[in-house]
Amino acid sequence: MAKKPGLRRSLAVRVTRQLMRLSGVCTSRLALPAGALIVAPNHLSLWDGPLVACLTDRPVLFGVDPDYLCRQPWRFVLLFLVKLGFGDVVPLDADRPFAWRRLAAALHRGEAICVFPEGAIARGGQLLPIRPGVARLARMMKTPVLPVRIERAEQPRIAVVAGAQIDPSHPDLADLLTASLQQSARIGTETFDASGRPGGLDRWIRTFGRK
């Protein structure tokens, strides 16, 4: 009997998280709320998408640079993660309206999607200007946005910090998203995880920052 996708994904997620925890790479976890949701992380490297996919507790549809999805060797890693049931990917750029329609359809079904709002990798580590696509999609689909900050650290090497959800009707959604992605990196700044509880970097420091 074939293994169900949900069970297959559950096993793959548990194994991957355990390997990352034991290796000291990352001990974070993203507990996403139920319902339609736009996950909006900053973008530091090619590993950001797979990292978010490994840390979430539900499948996510990722908007991916078409160059990496269709032409680069990196695409084999993405397709392997799709086979494991971590989520799905769709090539996303301004010239592909079909991809945005597919993201909108996923939100209409109550699913979670992930779009990197900077639209490119920030090679220097500083947040790039936020592009308007996430805010437009959130308003069109009346879907909240969850800022997620990916941070390099010493122990664990990578911390993933969820901010407070942003209401899609907020007139300054893009500015709030930018502020959240920037502020969550500051020591002593309180953030909130996907359930609305205080958490983020403050909790990470208390839990993993002890010498």
Short mmCIF file of C-alpha atoms in Angstrom, two decimals:
data_model
loop_
_atom_site.label_atom_id
_atom_site.label_comp_id
_atom_site.label_asym_id
_atom_site.label_seq_id
_atom_site.Cartn_x
_atom_site.Cartn_y
_atom_site.Cartn_z
CA MET A 1 0.00 0.00 0.00
CA ALA A 2 1.33 3.42 -0.96
CA LYS A 3 2.18 5.75 1.89
CA LYS A 4 -0.17 8.72 2.23
CA PRO A 5 1.36 12.14 1.32
CA GLY A 6 0.56 13.51 4.78
CA LEU A 7 2.36 10.66 6.53
CA ARG A 8 5.25 10.86 4.09
CA ARG A 9 5.62 14.59 4.74
CA SER A 10 5.34 14.14 8.50
CA LEU A 11 8.18 11.62 8.50
CA ALA A 12 10.35 13.73 6.19
CA VAL A 13 9.81 16.84 8.31
CA ARG A 14 10.65 15.06 11.57
CA VAL A 15 13.83 13.55 10.15
CA THR A 16 14.97 16.82 8.59
CA ARG A 17 14.30 18.85 11.73
CA GLN A 18 16.17 16.32 13.85
CA LEU A 19 19.17 16.41 11.54
CA MET A 20 19.25 20.21 11.60
CA ARG A 21 18.92 20.27 15.37
CA LEU A 22 21.65 17.68 15.96
CA SER A 23 24.01 19.41 13.53
CA GLY A 24 23.38 22.78 15.18
CA VAL A 25 22.21 24.35 11.94
CA CYS A 26 18.76 25.43 13.11
CA THR A 27 16.45 24.65 16.03
CA SER A 28 13.62 27.00 15.10
CA ARG A 29 10.11 25.93 14.14
CA LEU A 30 7.28 27.75 12.35
CA ALA A 31 3.82 26.79 13.61
CA LEU A 32 1.58 28.30 10.95
CA PRO A 33 -2.05 29.06 11.81
CA ALA A 34 -4.83 27.34 9.89
CA GLY A 35 -6.42 29.01 6.90
CA ALA A 36 -5.14 31.08 4.01
CA LEU A 37 -1.82 32.72 4.79
CA ILE A 38 0.98 34.52 2.96
CA VAL A 39 4.35 33.73 4.51
CA ALA A 40 6.81 36.54 3.69
CA PRO A 41 10.44 35.88 4.67
CA ASN A 42 13.52 37.93 3.95
CA HIS A 43 15.92 36.33 1.48
CA LEU A 44 19.57 35.61 2.34
CA SER A 45 20.44 32.51 0.30
CA LEU A 46 19.19 29.78 -2.02
CA TRP A 47 18.51 27.63 1.06
CA ASP A 48 15.82 29.94 2.46
CA GLY A 49 12.92 28.26 0.69
CA PRO A 50 13.86 24.69 1.67
CA LEU A 51 14.60 25.93 5.19
CA VAL A 52 11.12 27.41 5.60
CA ALA A 53 9.60 24.27 4.06
CA CYS A 54 11.41 22.08 6.60
CA LEU A 55 10.36 24.18 9.60
CA THR A 56 6.64 24.57 8.88
CA ASP A 57 3.98 22.18 10.11
CA ARG A 58 1.87 22.33 6.93
CA PRO A 59 2.57 22.18 3.18
CA VAL A 60 3.34 25.51 1.53
CA LEU A 61 3.22 26.64 -2.10
CA PHE A 62 6.39 28.63 -2.88
CA GLY A 63 6.80 31.30 -5.52
CA VAL A 64 10.27 30.63 -6.96
CA ASP A 65 12.58 32.48 -9.34
CA PRO A 66 11.98 30.76 -12.70
CA ASP A 67 15.71 30.70 -13.42
CA TYR A 68 16.36 28.44 -10.41
CA LEU A 69 13.25 26.35 -10.96
CA CYS A 70 13.58 25.76 -14.69
CA ARG A 71 17.24 26.18 -15.69
CA GLN A 72 19.65 25.80 -12.77
CA PRO A 73 20.84 22.47 -11.23
CA TRP A 74 19.20 23.76 -8.02
CA ARG A 75 15.86 22.71 -9.49
CA PHE A 76 16.55 19.06 -8.67
CA VAL A 77 16.69 19.86 -4.94
CA LEU A 78 13.40 21.73 -5.17
CA LEU A 79 11.71 18.92 -7.07
CA PHE A 80 13.03 16.38 -4.54
CA LEU A 81 11.46 18.36 -1.69
CA VAL A 82 8.21 18.49 -3.61
CA LYS A 83 8.31 14.69 -3.96
CA LEU A 84 8.81 14.39 -0.20
CA GLY A 85 5.62 16.36 0.33
CA PHE A 86 7.07 19.54 1.84
CA GLY A 87 4.94 21.64 -0.49
CA ASP A 88 4.94 22.77 -4.09
CA VAL A 89 6.69 25.38 -6.23
CA VAL A 90 5.62 27.68 -9.02
CA PRO A 91 7.86 29.90 -11.22
CA LEU A 92 7.13 33.49 -10.30
CA ASP A 93 7.98 36.73 -12.07
CA ALA A 94 6.26 39.81 -13.46
CA ASP A 95 5.87 38.20 -16.90
CA ARG A 96 4.04 35.12 -15.59
CA PRO A 97 0.49 36.11 -14.56
CA PHE A 98 -0.47 32.43 -14.48
CA ALA A 99 1.83 31.92 -11.49
CA TRP A 100 0.11 34.69 -9.53
CA ARG A 101 -3.27 33.18 -10.42
CA ARG A 102 -2.09 29.84 -9.06
CA LEU A 103 -1.01 31.50 -5.81
CA ALA A 104 -4.39 33.24 -5.58
CA ALA A 105 -6.19 29.93 -6.20
CA ALA A 106 -4.22 28.29 -3.37
CA LEU A 107 -5.22 31.08 -1.00
CA HIS A 108 -8.83 30.74 -2.11
CA ARG A 109 -8.67 27.08 -1.03
CA GLY A 110 -7.38 28.13 2.40
CA GLU A 111 -3.78 27.06 1.82
CA ALA A 112 -0.50 28.71 2.81
CA ILE A 113 1.87 30.22 0.27
CA CYS A 114 5.36 31.68 0.58
CA VAL A 115 6.63 34.65 -1.41
CA PHE A 116 9.93 36.43 -0.77
CA PRO A 117 8.84 40.09 -0.82
CA GLU A 118 12.28 41.43 -1.74
CA GLY A 119 12.16 39.51 -5.01
CA ALA A 120 15.90 38.75 -4.88
CA ILE A 121 18.63 37.49 -2.56
CA ALA A 122 20.14 40.17 -0.31
CA ARG A 123 23.77 39.23 -0.78
CA GLY A 124 25.01 41.76 1.78
CA GLY A 125 22.50 40.72 4.43
CA GLN A 126 20.68 44.06 4.46
CA LEU A 127 16.97 44.02 3.65
CA LEU A 128 16.24 44.99 0.05
CA PRO A 129 13.30 47.24 -0.88
CA ILE A 130 9.99 45.39 -0.58
CA ARG A 131 8.25 44.89 -3.92
CA PRO A 132 4.49 45.49 -4.19
CA GLY A 133 3.44 41.96 -5.19
CA VAL A 134 2.81 40.58 -1.68
CA ALA A 135 0.72 43.58 -0.59
CA ARG A 136 -1.36 43.47 -3.78
CA LEU A 137 -2.02 39.75 -3.45
CA ALA A 138 -2.91 40.09 0.24
CA ARG A 139 -5.44 42.86 -0.46
CA MET A 140 -6.93 41.10 -3.47
CA MET A 141 -7.40 37.81 -1.59
CA LYS A 142 -8.06 39.42 1.84
CA THR A 143 -5.32 37.23 3.32
CA PRO A 144 -3.06 38.07 6.29
CA VAL A 145 0.70 38.31 5.82
CA LEU A 146 3.12 36.63 8.22
CA PRO A 147 6.59 38.26 8.23
CA VAL A 148 9.38 35.75 8.85
CA ARG A 149 12.93 36.86 9.57
CA ILE A 150 15.78 34.49 8.70
CA GLU A 151 18.86 35.40 10.72
CA ARG A 152 22.40 34.14 10.78
CA ALA A 153 23.62 33.41 14.29
CA GLU A 154 26.37 31.52 16.10
CA GLN A 155 24.30 28.93 17.96
CA PRO A 156 22.13 27.80 16.33
CA ARG A 157 23.71 28.93 13.10
CA ILE A 158 20.36 30.04 11.69
CA ALA A 159 17.37 31.44 13.57
CA VAL A 160 13.94 31.75 11.96
CA VAL A 161 11.75 34.35 13.67
CA ALA A 162 8.01 34.80 13.00
CA GLY A 163 6.58 38.28 13.46
CA ALA A 164 3.01 39.39 14.12
CA GLN A 165 0.49 38.84 11.33
CA ILE A 166 -0.36 41.91 9.25
CA ASP A 167 -3.98 42.58 8.36
CA PRO A 168 -4.44 42.72 4.57
CA SER A 169 -6.65 45.82 4.85
CA HIS A 170 -3.94 47.89 6.53
CA PRO A 171 -3.13 50.89 4.28
CA ASP A 172 0.60 50.67 5.07
CA LEU A 173 0.97 46.92 4.69
CA ALA A 174 4.27 47.10 2.78
CA ASP A 175 5.76 49.53 5.32
CA LEU A 176 4.68 47.31 8.22
CA LEU A 177 6.19 44.29 6.50
CA THR A 178 9.49 46.14 6.03
CA ALA A 179 9.51 47.31 9.66
CA SER A 180 8.74 43.82 10.95
CA LEU A 181 11.50 42.18 8.94
CA GLN A 182 13.97 44.80 10.14
CA GLN A 183 12.93 45.06 13.79
CA SER A 184 12.87 41.34 14.48
CA ALA A 185 16.64 41.32 14.01
CA ARG A 186 17.21 43.79 16.84
CA ILE A 187 18.19 42.53 20.28
CA GLY A 188 15.43 43.21 22.81
CA THR A 189 12.68 43.75 20.26
CA GLU A 190 9.59 41.70 21.09
CA THR A 191 7.97 39.86 18.22
CA PHE A 192 5.06 37.47 18.08
CA ASP A 193 4.89 34.02 16.60
CA ALA A 194 2.17 32.78 14.28
CA SER A 195 -0.15 32.01 17.21
CA GLY A 196 0.06 35.59 18.49
CA ARG A 197 2.15 34.70 21.55
CA PRO A 198 5.28 36.69 22.48
CA GLY A 199 8.25 34.93 20.99
CA GLY A 200 10.63 35.54 18.15
CA LEU A 201 14.17 36.66 18.88
CA ASP A 202 13.58 37.33 22.59
CA ARG A 203 12.49 33.72 23.15
CA TRP A 204 15.31 32.46 20.95
CA ILE A 205 17.88 34.38 23.01
CA ARG A 206 16.50 33.04 26.30
CA THR A 207 16.37 29.47 25.00
CA PHE A 208 19.52 29.15 22.90
CA GLY A 209 21.67 32.12 23.89
CA ARG A 210 22.90 30.75 27.19
CA LYS A 211 26.58 29.97 27.35
#
